[in-house]
């Protein structure tokens, strides 16, 4: 589960050089053994015997935390590749660690993957070398956060939506809109909760897409200055009604259990936890849609163990291993076959393409508008971070 791993992002924006890389002709890796500007690995060779993985907590479990939770040992037995794993707490921490060049593979959320591609820290992946790639849901492939100029830079892992949670006693009729945390937030002043991250600005933008059509927002991560200012203004108005901003899922569980919060953004795993403990809560994907995440396994452009790296990407995409990892973490798996090894795919709407189409997956905001506009500049991530600090303070 994400537990306390996705706290507020630190202030690291895209430099002019990075933006140029993203808007130019290509973003190939910087030339390590795993790939180079000439292209990705073309054929597999001898396994090197080890692979160093940088990942969210809960993605690379070898039984040391819980003897019953172990999908790494089977990988080592199958491939001969010993896994050295390090976890990180935020996407920005992961980016800084990757720049050291000491890791072969990383699990990257959409708020980090484009930055990794643009900086040359990850390399293009030859998906034809991965036997499990074809089985991955098509709606997770060829997306803006894992594919650039038709080049694949990783393998989808799991995904989820940032849902609306509500106390069923405070809301005897289930809400259907995000208006309960925005325009109608004052009705539950002091008991509204929101996700603590600059990327939450996109949640406000999703709401404005539906309720302020005159702003002409078509992508919540692609905001010109006027659109961005409107989203930030909405969040500043919301601030006076917020009880707390959360990054640790346990804090939100406790907040809803105590009644300190009665409505706010959440994850399905949090609802599952509360339901298992008799909580009086439920969740809904509002009519406006929602933001969410889709994580990607990527290979370092400086990898010294490319064969073991490819072996890991293929293994963690296999139905059983992917089912184990995504179930433990608390998200939908990346393939339908993985659901043969899980009993909870229904609650995560796994494989429901229509449901998934309502999710705006985290993507790094950059100056080049992601919605295709060329006559204006969009607000980049560094400005999102600055604005979020102003909202919070």
GROMACS .gro file of C-alpha atoms in nm:
model
  393
    1UNK     CA    1   0.000   0.000   0.000
    2UNK     CA    2   0.115   0.358  -0.047
    3UNK     CA    3   0.105   0.407   0.330
    4UNK     CA    4   0.314   0.721   0.388
    5UNK     CA    5   0.503   0.710   0.058
    6UNK     CA    6   0.329   0.979  -0.145
    7UNK     CA    7   0.369   1.288   0.068
    8UNK     CA    8   0.391   1.639  -0.066
    9UNK     CA    9   0.641   1.675  -0.350
   10UNK     CA   10   0.943   1.898  -0.300
   11UNK     CA   11   1.017   2.188  -0.528
   12UNK     CA   12   1.191   2.039  -0.829
   13UNK     CA   13   1.070   2.180  -1.160
   14UNK     CA   14   1.176   2.122  -1.517
   15UNK     CA   15   1.470   2.329  -1.627
   16UNK     CA   16   1.478   2.493  -1.967
   17UNK     CA   17   1.710   2.215  -2.084
   18UNK     CA   18   1.468   1.947  -1.971
   19UNK     CA   19   1.176   2.119  -2.139
   20UNK     CA   20   1.381   2.145  -2.456
   21UNK     CA   21   1.450   1.775  -2.440
   22UNK     CA   22   1.082   1.697  -2.404
   23UNK     CA   23   0.982   1.922  -2.690
   24UNK     CA   24   1.260   1.822  -2.925
   25UNK     CA   25   1.297   1.536  -3.166
   26UNK     CA   26   1.376   1.269  -2.911
   27UNK     CA   27   1.451   1.184  -2.551
   28UNK     CA   28   1.670   0.877  -2.569
   29UNK     CA   29   1.881   0.767  -2.278
   30UNK     CA   30   2.225   0.906  -2.215
   31UNK     CA   31   2.422   0.603  -2.313
   32UNK     CA   32   2.456   0.341  -2.038
   33UNK     CA   33   2.475  -0.034  -2.097
   34UNK     CA   34   2.096  -0.065  -2.081
   35UNK     CA   35   2.045   0.156  -2.387
   36UNK     CA   36   2.176   0.457  -2.572
   37UNK     CA   37   2.088   0.727  -2.818
   38UNK     CA   38   2.114   0.461  -3.089
   39UNK     CA   39   1.816   0.277  -2.944
   40UNK     CA   40   1.716   0.016  -2.688
   41UNK     CA   41   1.859  -0.329  -2.628
   42UNK     CA   42   1.805  -0.548  -2.935
   43UNK     CA   43   1.854  -0.893  -2.786
   44UNK     CA   44   1.899  -1.048  -2.446
   45UNK     CA   45   2.229  -1.189  -2.331
   46UNK     CA   46   2.367  -1.363  -2.024
   47UNK     CA   47   2.218  -1.262  -1.693
   48UNK     CA   48   2.465  -1.058  -1.488
   49UNK     CA   49   2.361  -1.214  -1.156
   50UNK     CA   50   2.231  -0.899  -0.988
   51UNK     CA   51   1.994  -0.606  -1.037
   52UNK     CA   52   1.954  -0.290  -0.829
   53UNK     CA   53   1.594  -0.168  -0.801
   54UNK     CA   54   1.465   0.165  -0.675
   55UNK     CA   55   1.097   0.139  -0.587
   56UNK     CA   56   0.797   0.254  -0.389
   57UNK     CA   57   0.764   0.066  -0.057
   58UNK     CA   58   0.569  -0.254  -0.112
   59UNK     CA   59   0.674  -0.306  -0.473
   60UNK     CA   60   0.981  -0.526  -0.413
   61UNK     CA   61   0.911  -0.762  -0.124
   62UNK     CA   62   1.145  -1.053  -0.043
   63UNK     CA   63   0.989  -1.182   0.279
   64UNK     CA   64   1.213  -0.984   0.513
   65UNK     CA   65   0.926  -0.756   0.617
   66UNK     CA   66   0.670  -1.038   0.624
   67UNK     CA   67   0.760  -1.403   0.548
   68UNK     CA   68   0.426  -1.441   0.373
   69UNK     CA   69   0.492  -1.151   0.138
   70UNK     CA   70   0.763  -1.250  -0.108
   71UNK     CA   71   0.771  -1.243  -0.486
   72UNK     CA   72   1.141  -1.155  -0.517
   73UNK     CA   73   1.275  -1.496  -0.415
   74UNK     CA   74   1.093  -1.664  -0.703
   75UNK     CA   75   1.247  -1.412  -0.944
   76UNK     CA   76   1.600  -1.484  -0.820
   77UNK     CA   77   1.541  -1.858  -0.839
   78UNK     CA   78   1.404  -1.828  -1.193
   79UNK     CA   79   1.668  -1.592  -1.335
   80UNK     CA   80   1.972  -1.614  -1.108
   81UNK     CA   81   1.953  -1.236  -1.061
   82UNK     CA   82   1.992  -1.131  -0.699
   83UNK     CA   83   1.783  -0.826  -0.615
   84UNK     CA   84   1.922  -0.528  -0.428
   85UNK     CA   85   1.632  -0.297  -0.347
   86UNK     CA   86   1.602   0.053  -0.206
   87UNK     CA   87   1.274   0.229  -0.135
   88UNK     CA   88   1.196   0.598  -0.164
   89UNK     CA   89   0.931   0.819  -0.005
   90UNK     CA   90   0.856   1.073  -0.280
   91UNK     CA   91   0.900   1.103  -0.654
   92UNK     CA   92   1.154   1.382  -0.606
   93UNK     CA   93   1.362   1.162  -0.378
   94UNK     CA   94   1.358   0.894  -0.647
   95UNK     CA   95   1.471   1.141  -0.912
   96UNK     CA   96   1.767   1.252  -0.704
   97UNK     CA   97   1.868   0.892  -0.631
   98UNK     CA   98   1.850   0.799  -0.999
   99UNK     CA   99   2.092   1.077  -1.085
  100UNK     CA  100   2.362   0.896  -0.886
  101UNK     CA  101   2.364   0.626  -1.154
  102UNK     CA  102   2.369   0.348  -0.898
  103UNK     CA  103   2.039   0.184  -0.990
  104UNK     CA  104   1.927  -0.035  -1.278
  105UNK     CA  105   1.549  -0.014  -1.251
  106UNK     CA  106   1.298   0.230  -1.103
  107UNK     CA  107   0.923   0.228  -1.045
  108UNK     CA  108   0.811   0.575  -1.148
  109UNK     CA  109   0.477   0.747  -1.106
  110UNK     CA  110   0.349   0.977  -1.379
  111UNK     CA  111   0.466   1.288  -1.194
  112UNK     CA  112   0.826   1.163  -1.234
  113UNK     CA  113   0.848   0.955  -1.551
  114UNK     CA  114   0.864   1.242  -1.801
  115UNK     CA  115   1.137   1.410  -1.599
  116UNK     CA  116   1.336   1.088  -1.600
  117UNK     CA  117   1.296   1.055  -1.976
  118UNK     CA  118   1.382   1.418  -2.047
  119UNK     CA  119   1.693   1.413  -1.829
  120UNK     CA  120   1.822   1.100  -2.002
  121UNK     CA  121   1.826   0.901  -1.679
  122UNK     CA  122   1.615   0.620  -1.828
  123UNK     CA  123   1.637   0.448  -2.162
  124UNK     CA  124   1.393   0.330  -2.425
  125UNK     CA  125   1.266  -0.022  -2.366
  126UNK     CA  126   1.237  -0.284  -2.639
  127UNK     CA  127   0.900  -0.432  -2.544
  128UNK     CA  128   0.938  -0.714  -2.798
  129UNK     CA  129   1.190  -0.869  -2.555
  130UNK     CA  130   0.921  -0.895  -2.286
  131UNK     CA  131   0.692  -1.195  -2.326
  132UNK     CA  132   0.438  -1.060  -2.076
  133UNK     CA  133   0.401  -0.717  -2.236
  134UNK     CA  134   0.124  -0.818  -2.477
  135UNK     CA  135  -0.101  -0.917  -2.187
  136UNK     CA  136  -0.097  -0.571  -2.028
  137UNK     CA  137  -0.416  -0.368  -2.061
  138UNK     CA  138  -0.402  -0.162  -2.379
  139UNK     CA  139  -0.534   0.149  -2.203
  140UNK     CA  140  -0.215   0.159  -1.994
  141UNK     CA  141   0.018   0.146  -2.294
  142UNK     CA  142   0.135   0.425  -2.524
  143UNK     CA  143   0.043   0.696  -2.276
  144UNK     CA  144   0.199   1.038  -2.229
  145UNK     CA  145   0.382   0.937  -1.911
  146UNK     CA  146   0.549   0.622  -2.053
  147UNK     CA  147   0.583   0.685  -2.426
  148UNK     CA  148   0.747   0.978  -2.608
  149UNK     CA  149   0.770   1.017  -2.988
  150UNK     CA  150   0.642   0.661  -3.025
  151UNK     CA  151   0.922   0.523  -2.808
  152UNK     CA  152   0.834   0.314  -2.504
  153UNK     CA  153   1.025   0.401  -2.189
  154UNK     CA  154   0.884   0.143  -1.956
  155UNK     CA  155   0.627  -0.117  -1.862
  156UNK     CA  156   0.298  -0.035  -1.682
  157UNK     CA  157   0.272  -0.182  -1.334
  158UNK     CA  158  -0.053  -0.085  -1.156
  159UNK     CA  159  -0.299   0.199  -1.144
  160UNK     CA  160  -0.565   0.364  -0.932
  161UNK     CA  161  -0.797   0.663  -0.902
  162UNK     CA  162  -0.806   0.942  -0.646
  163UNK     CA  163  -1.165   0.892  -0.534
  164UNK     CA  164  -1.415   1.091  -0.328
  165UNK     CA  165  -1.470   0.944   0.020
  166UNK     CA  166  -1.765   1.041   0.235
  167UNK     CA  167  -1.909   0.956   0.575
  168UNK     CA  168  -2.240   0.782   0.511
  169UNK     CA  169  -2.403   0.943   0.815
  170UNK     CA  170  -2.299   1.294   0.712
  171UNK     CA  171  -2.409   1.213   0.356
  172UNK     CA  172  -2.716   0.986   0.373
  173UNK     CA  173  -2.746   1.039  -0.002
  174UNK     CA  174  -2.423   0.958  -0.182
  175UNK     CA  175  -2.261   1.264  -0.343
  176UNK     CA  176  -2.204   1.249  -0.716
  177UNK     CA  177  -1.983   1.555  -0.764
  178UNK     CA  178  -1.661   1.704  -0.632
  179UNK     CA  179  -1.867   2.012  -0.546
  180UNK     CA  180  -1.891   1.880  -0.188
  181UNK     CA  181  -1.520   1.958  -0.139
  182UNK     CA  182  -1.516   2.275  -0.348
  183UNK     CA  183  -1.820   2.499  -0.401
  184UNK     CA  184  -2.020   2.332  -0.123
  185UNK     CA  185  -1.728   2.267   0.113
  186UNK     CA  186  -1.857   2.524   0.363
  187UNK     CA  187  -2.146   2.289   0.442
  188UNK     CA  188  -1.890   2.068   0.617
  189UNK     CA  189  -1.638   2.333   0.716
  190UNK     CA  190  -1.345   2.199   0.914
  191UNK     CA  191  -1.418   1.841   0.814
  192UNK     CA  192  -1.296   1.837   0.455
  193UNK     CA  193  -0.969   1.660   0.375
  194UNK     CA  194  -0.747   1.680   0.068
  195UNK     CA  195  -0.434   1.512  -0.069
  196UNK     CA  196  -0.115   1.692   0.028
  197UNK     CA  197   0.076   1.747  -0.297
  198UNK     CA  198   0.123   2.008  -0.569
  199UNK     CA  199  -0.028   1.755  -0.810
  200UNK     CA  200  -0.359   1.809  -0.626
  201UNK     CA  201  -0.392   2.130  -0.827
  202UNK     CA  202  -0.497   1.899  -1.111
  203UNK     CA  203  -0.794   1.784  -0.901
  204UNK     CA  204  -0.918   2.142  -0.892
  205UNK     CA  205  -0.861   2.166  -1.267
  206UNK     CA  206  -1.070   1.852  -1.327
  207UNK     CA  207  -1.354   2.016  -1.136
  208UNK     CA  208  -1.321   2.340  -1.332
  209UNK     CA  209  -1.323   2.152  -1.662
  210UNK     CA  210  -1.683   2.059  -1.590
  211UNK     CA  211  -1.805   2.367  -1.401
  212UNK     CA  212  -1.618   2.652  -1.570
  213UNK     CA  213  -1.625   2.559  -1.941
  214UNK     CA  214  -1.535   2.917  -2.032
  215UNK     CA  215  -1.182   2.842  -1.907
  216UNK     CA  216  -1.152   2.584  -2.189
  217UNK     CA  217  -0.946   2.338  -1.985
  218UNK     CA  218  -0.904   2.011  -2.176
  219UNK     CA  219  -0.620   1.856  -1.976
  220UNK     CA  220  -0.576   1.918  -1.600
  221UNK     CA  221  -0.197   1.894  -1.633
  222UNK     CA  222  -0.187   2.142  -1.921
  223UNK     CA  223  -0.288   2.478  -1.777
  224UNK     CA  224  -0.207   2.820  -1.914
  225UNK     CA  225  -0.165   3.101  -1.662
  226UNK     CA  226  -0.533   3.201  -1.654
  227UNK     CA  227  -0.646   2.840  -1.611
  228UNK     CA  228  -0.381   2.775  -1.350
  229UNK     CA  229  -0.473   3.085  -1.151
  230UNK     CA  230  -0.838   2.973  -1.148
  231UNK     CA  231  -0.743   2.630  -1.011
  232UNK     CA  232  -0.520   2.780  -0.742
  233UNK     CA  233  -0.791   3.029  -0.649
  234UNK     CA  234  -1.038   2.742  -0.604
  235UNK     CA  235  -0.793   2.566  -0.372
  236UNK     CA  236  -0.735   2.880  -0.168
  237UNK     CA  237  -1.112   2.910  -0.122
  238UNK     CA  238  -1.123   2.545  -0.019
  239UNK     CA  239  -0.842   2.592   0.235
  240UNK     CA  240  -1.059   2.751   0.505
  241UNK     CA  241  -1.281   2.441   0.510
  242UNK     CA  242  -1.002   2.181   0.517
  243UNK     CA  243  -0.941   1.992   0.841
  244UNK     CA  244  -0.610   1.849   0.723
  245UNK     CA  245  -0.404   1.767   0.417
  246UNK     CA  246  -0.290   1.407   0.417
  247UNK     CA  247   0.001   1.218   0.262
  248UNK     CA  248   0.000   0.923   0.503
  249UNK     CA  249  -0.295   0.696   0.437
  250UNK     CA  250  -0.311   0.592   0.803
  251UNK     CA  251  -0.380   0.953   0.901
  252UNK     CA  252  -0.679   0.964   0.672
  253UNK     CA  253  -0.805   0.633   0.810
  254UNK     CA  254  -0.784   0.774   1.163
  255UNK     CA  255  -0.939   1.105   1.061
  256UNK     CA  256  -1.248   0.938   0.918
  257UNK     CA  257  -1.268   0.696   1.210
  258UNK     CA  258  -1.266   0.983   1.461
  259UNK     CA  259  -1.509   1.196   1.261
  260UNK     CA  260  -1.257   1.478   1.221
  261UNK     CA  261  -1.306   1.436   0.846
  262UNK     CA  262  -1.631   1.347   0.672
  263UNK     CA  263  -1.546   1.405   0.305
  264UNK     CA  264  -1.240   1.432   0.083
  265UNK     CA  265  -1.009   1.275  -0.168
  266UNK     CA  266  -0.893   0.918  -0.104
  267UNK     CA  267  -0.774   0.586  -0.249
  268UNK     CA  268  -0.969   0.262  -0.280
  269UNK     CA  269  -0.729   0.087  -0.043
  270UNK     CA  270  -0.821   0.338   0.230
  271UNK     CA  271  -1.190   0.261   0.185
  272UNK     CA  272  -1.112  -0.112   0.195
  273UNK     CA  273  -0.923  -0.060   0.522
  274UNK     CA  274  -1.205   0.139   0.679
  275UNK     CA  275  -1.470  -0.106   0.560
  276UNK     CA  276  -1.272  -0.392   0.711
  277UNK     CA  277  -1.276  -0.211   1.045
  278UNK     CA  278  -1.648  -0.130   1.036
  279UNK     CA  279  -1.608   0.228   0.918
  280UNK     CA  280  -1.912   0.427   0.806
  281UNK     CA  281  -1.765   0.543   0.479
  282UNK     CA  282  -1.799   0.481   0.109
  283UNK     CA  283  -1.633   0.607  -0.209
  284UNK     CA  284  -1.744   0.725  -0.549
  285UNK     CA  285  -1.585   0.830  -0.876
  286UNK     CA  286  -1.763   1.166  -0.925
  287UNK     CA  287  -1.932   1.272  -1.246
  288UNK     CA  288  -1.643   1.507  -1.334
  289UNK     CA  289  -1.393   1.220  -1.334
  290UNK     CA  290  -1.080   1.209  -1.118
  291UNK     CA  291  -0.703   1.220  -1.115
  292UNK     CA  292  -0.507   0.902  -1.051
  293UNK     CA  293  -0.178   0.723  -1.097
  294UNK     CA  294  -0.030   0.466  -1.331
  295UNK     CA  295   0.319   0.356  -1.232
  296UNK     CA  296   0.585   0.246  -1.479
  297UNK     CA  297   0.890   0.020  -1.446
  298UNK     CA  298   1.180   0.194  -1.622
  299UNK     CA  299   1.543   0.100  -1.690
  300UNK     CA  300   1.833   0.332  -1.614
  301UNK     CA  301   2.031   0.455  -1.914
  302UNK     CA  302   2.341   0.384  -1.703
  303UNK     CA  303   2.238   0.029  -1.608
  304UNK     CA  304   2.528  -0.212  -1.565
  305UNK     CA  305   2.288  -0.508  -1.559
  306UNK     CA  306   2.056  -0.465  -1.859
  307UNK     CA  307   1.972  -0.834  -1.895
  308UNK     CA  308   1.865  -0.874  -1.534
  309UNK     CA  309   1.680  -0.542  -1.568
  310UNK     CA  310   1.476  -0.674  -1.860
  311UNK     CA  311   1.422  -0.996  -1.670
  312UNK     CA  312   1.273  -0.798  -1.379
  313UNK     CA  313   1.043  -0.595  -1.604
  314UNK     CA  314   0.916  -0.915  -1.762
  315UNK     CA  315   0.880  -1.101  -1.433
  316UNK     CA  316   0.698  -0.825  -1.244
  317UNK     CA  317   0.459  -0.802  -1.543
  318UNK     CA  318   0.379  -1.173  -1.518
  319UNK     CA  319   0.026  -1.236  -1.390
  320UNK     CA  320   0.113  -1.394  -1.057
  321UNK     CA  321   0.393  -1.155  -0.957
  322UNK     CA  322   0.197  -0.851  -1.070
  323UNK     CA  323  -0.106  -0.972  -0.876
  324UNK     CA  324   0.100  -1.017  -0.561
  325UNK     CA  325   0.266  -0.676  -0.584
  326UNK     CA  326  -0.039  -0.470  -0.677
  327UNK     CA  327  -0.263  -0.642  -0.422
  328UNK     CA  328  -0.014  -0.578  -0.143
  329UNK     CA  329   0.028  -0.217  -0.253
  330UNK     CA  330  -0.344  -0.151  -0.295
  331UNK     CA  331  -0.413  -0.084  -0.665
  332UNK     CA  332  -0.547  -0.246  -0.980
  333UNK     CA  333  -0.310  -0.487  -1.160
  334UNK     CA  334  -0.181  -0.429  -1.511
  335UNK     CA  335  -0.341  -0.731  -1.679
  336UNK     CA  336  -0.664  -0.928  -1.681
  337UNK     CA  337  -0.481  -1.253  -1.617
  338UNK     CA  338  -0.341  -1.111  -1.292
  339UNK     CA  339  -0.697  -1.107  -1.160
  340UNK     CA  340  -0.689  -1.489  -1.165
  341UNK     CA  341  -0.458  -1.458  -0.864
  342UNK     CA  342  -0.664  -1.193  -0.681
  343UNK     CA  343  -1.013  -1.185  -0.534
  344UNK     CA  344  -1.051  -0.807  -0.509
  345UNK     CA  345  -1.016  -0.690  -0.869
  346UNK     CA  346  -1.380  -0.584  -0.871
  347UNK     CA  347  -1.335  -0.323  -0.601
  348UNK     CA  348  -1.048  -0.171  -0.799
  349UNK     CA  349  -1.243  -0.180  -1.129
  350UNK     CA  350  -0.950  -0.366  -1.281
  351UNK     CA  351  -0.968  -0.388  -1.659
  352UNK     CA  352  -1.272  -0.161  -1.682
  353UNK     CA  353  -1.164   0.057  -1.973
  354UNK     CA  354  -1.464   0.289  -1.940
  355UNK     CA  355  -1.388   0.348  -1.572
  356UNK     CA  356  -1.019   0.399  -1.651
  357UNK     CA  357  -1.108   0.653  -1.920
  358UNK     CA  358  -1.249   0.879  -1.648
  359UNK     CA  359  -0.910   0.894  -1.474
  360UNK     CA  360  -0.659   1.168  -1.553
  361UNK     CA  361  -0.334   0.992  -1.464
  362UNK     CA  362  -0.060   1.196  -1.303
  363UNK     CA  363   0.162   1.355  -1.566
  364UNK     CA  364   0.440   1.609  -1.513
  365UNK     CA  365   0.318   1.960  -1.606
  366UNK     CA  366   0.562   2.126  -1.847
  367UNK     CA  367   0.584   2.457  -2.033
  368UNK     CA  368   0.494   2.290  -2.361
  369UNK     CA  369   0.118   2.246  -2.334
  370UNK     CA  370   0.033   1.876  -2.325
  371UNK     CA  371  -0.307   1.944  -2.481
  372UNK     CA  372  -0.148   2.040  -2.812
  373UNK     CA  373  -0.173   2.419  -2.788
  374UNK     CA  374   0.125   2.601  -2.936
  375UNK     CA  375   0.011   2.963  -2.908
  376UNK     CA  376   0.059   2.980  -2.529
  377UNK     CA  377   0.292   2.848  -2.264
  378UNK     CA  378   0.160   2.628  -1.987
  379UNK     CA  379   0.260   2.649  -1.623
  380UNK     CA  380   0.540   2.406  -1.538
  381UNK     CA  381   0.588   2.190  -1.232
  382UNK     CA  382   0.813   2.430  -1.042
  383UNK     CA  383   0.534   2.687  -1.042
  384UNK     CA  384   0.286   2.422  -0.929
  385UNK     CA  385   0.509   2.355  -0.629
  386UNK     CA  386   0.537   2.723  -0.540
  387UNK     CA  387   0.163   2.772  -0.569
  388UNK     CA  388   0.092   2.468  -0.352
  389UNK     CA  389   0.308   2.607  -0.075
  390UNK     CA  390   0.101   2.925  -0.091
  391UNK     CA  391  -0.223   2.726  -0.070
  392UNK     CA  392  -0.101   2.527   0.227
  393UNK     CA  393   0.034   2.826   0.425
   0.00000   0.00000   0.00000
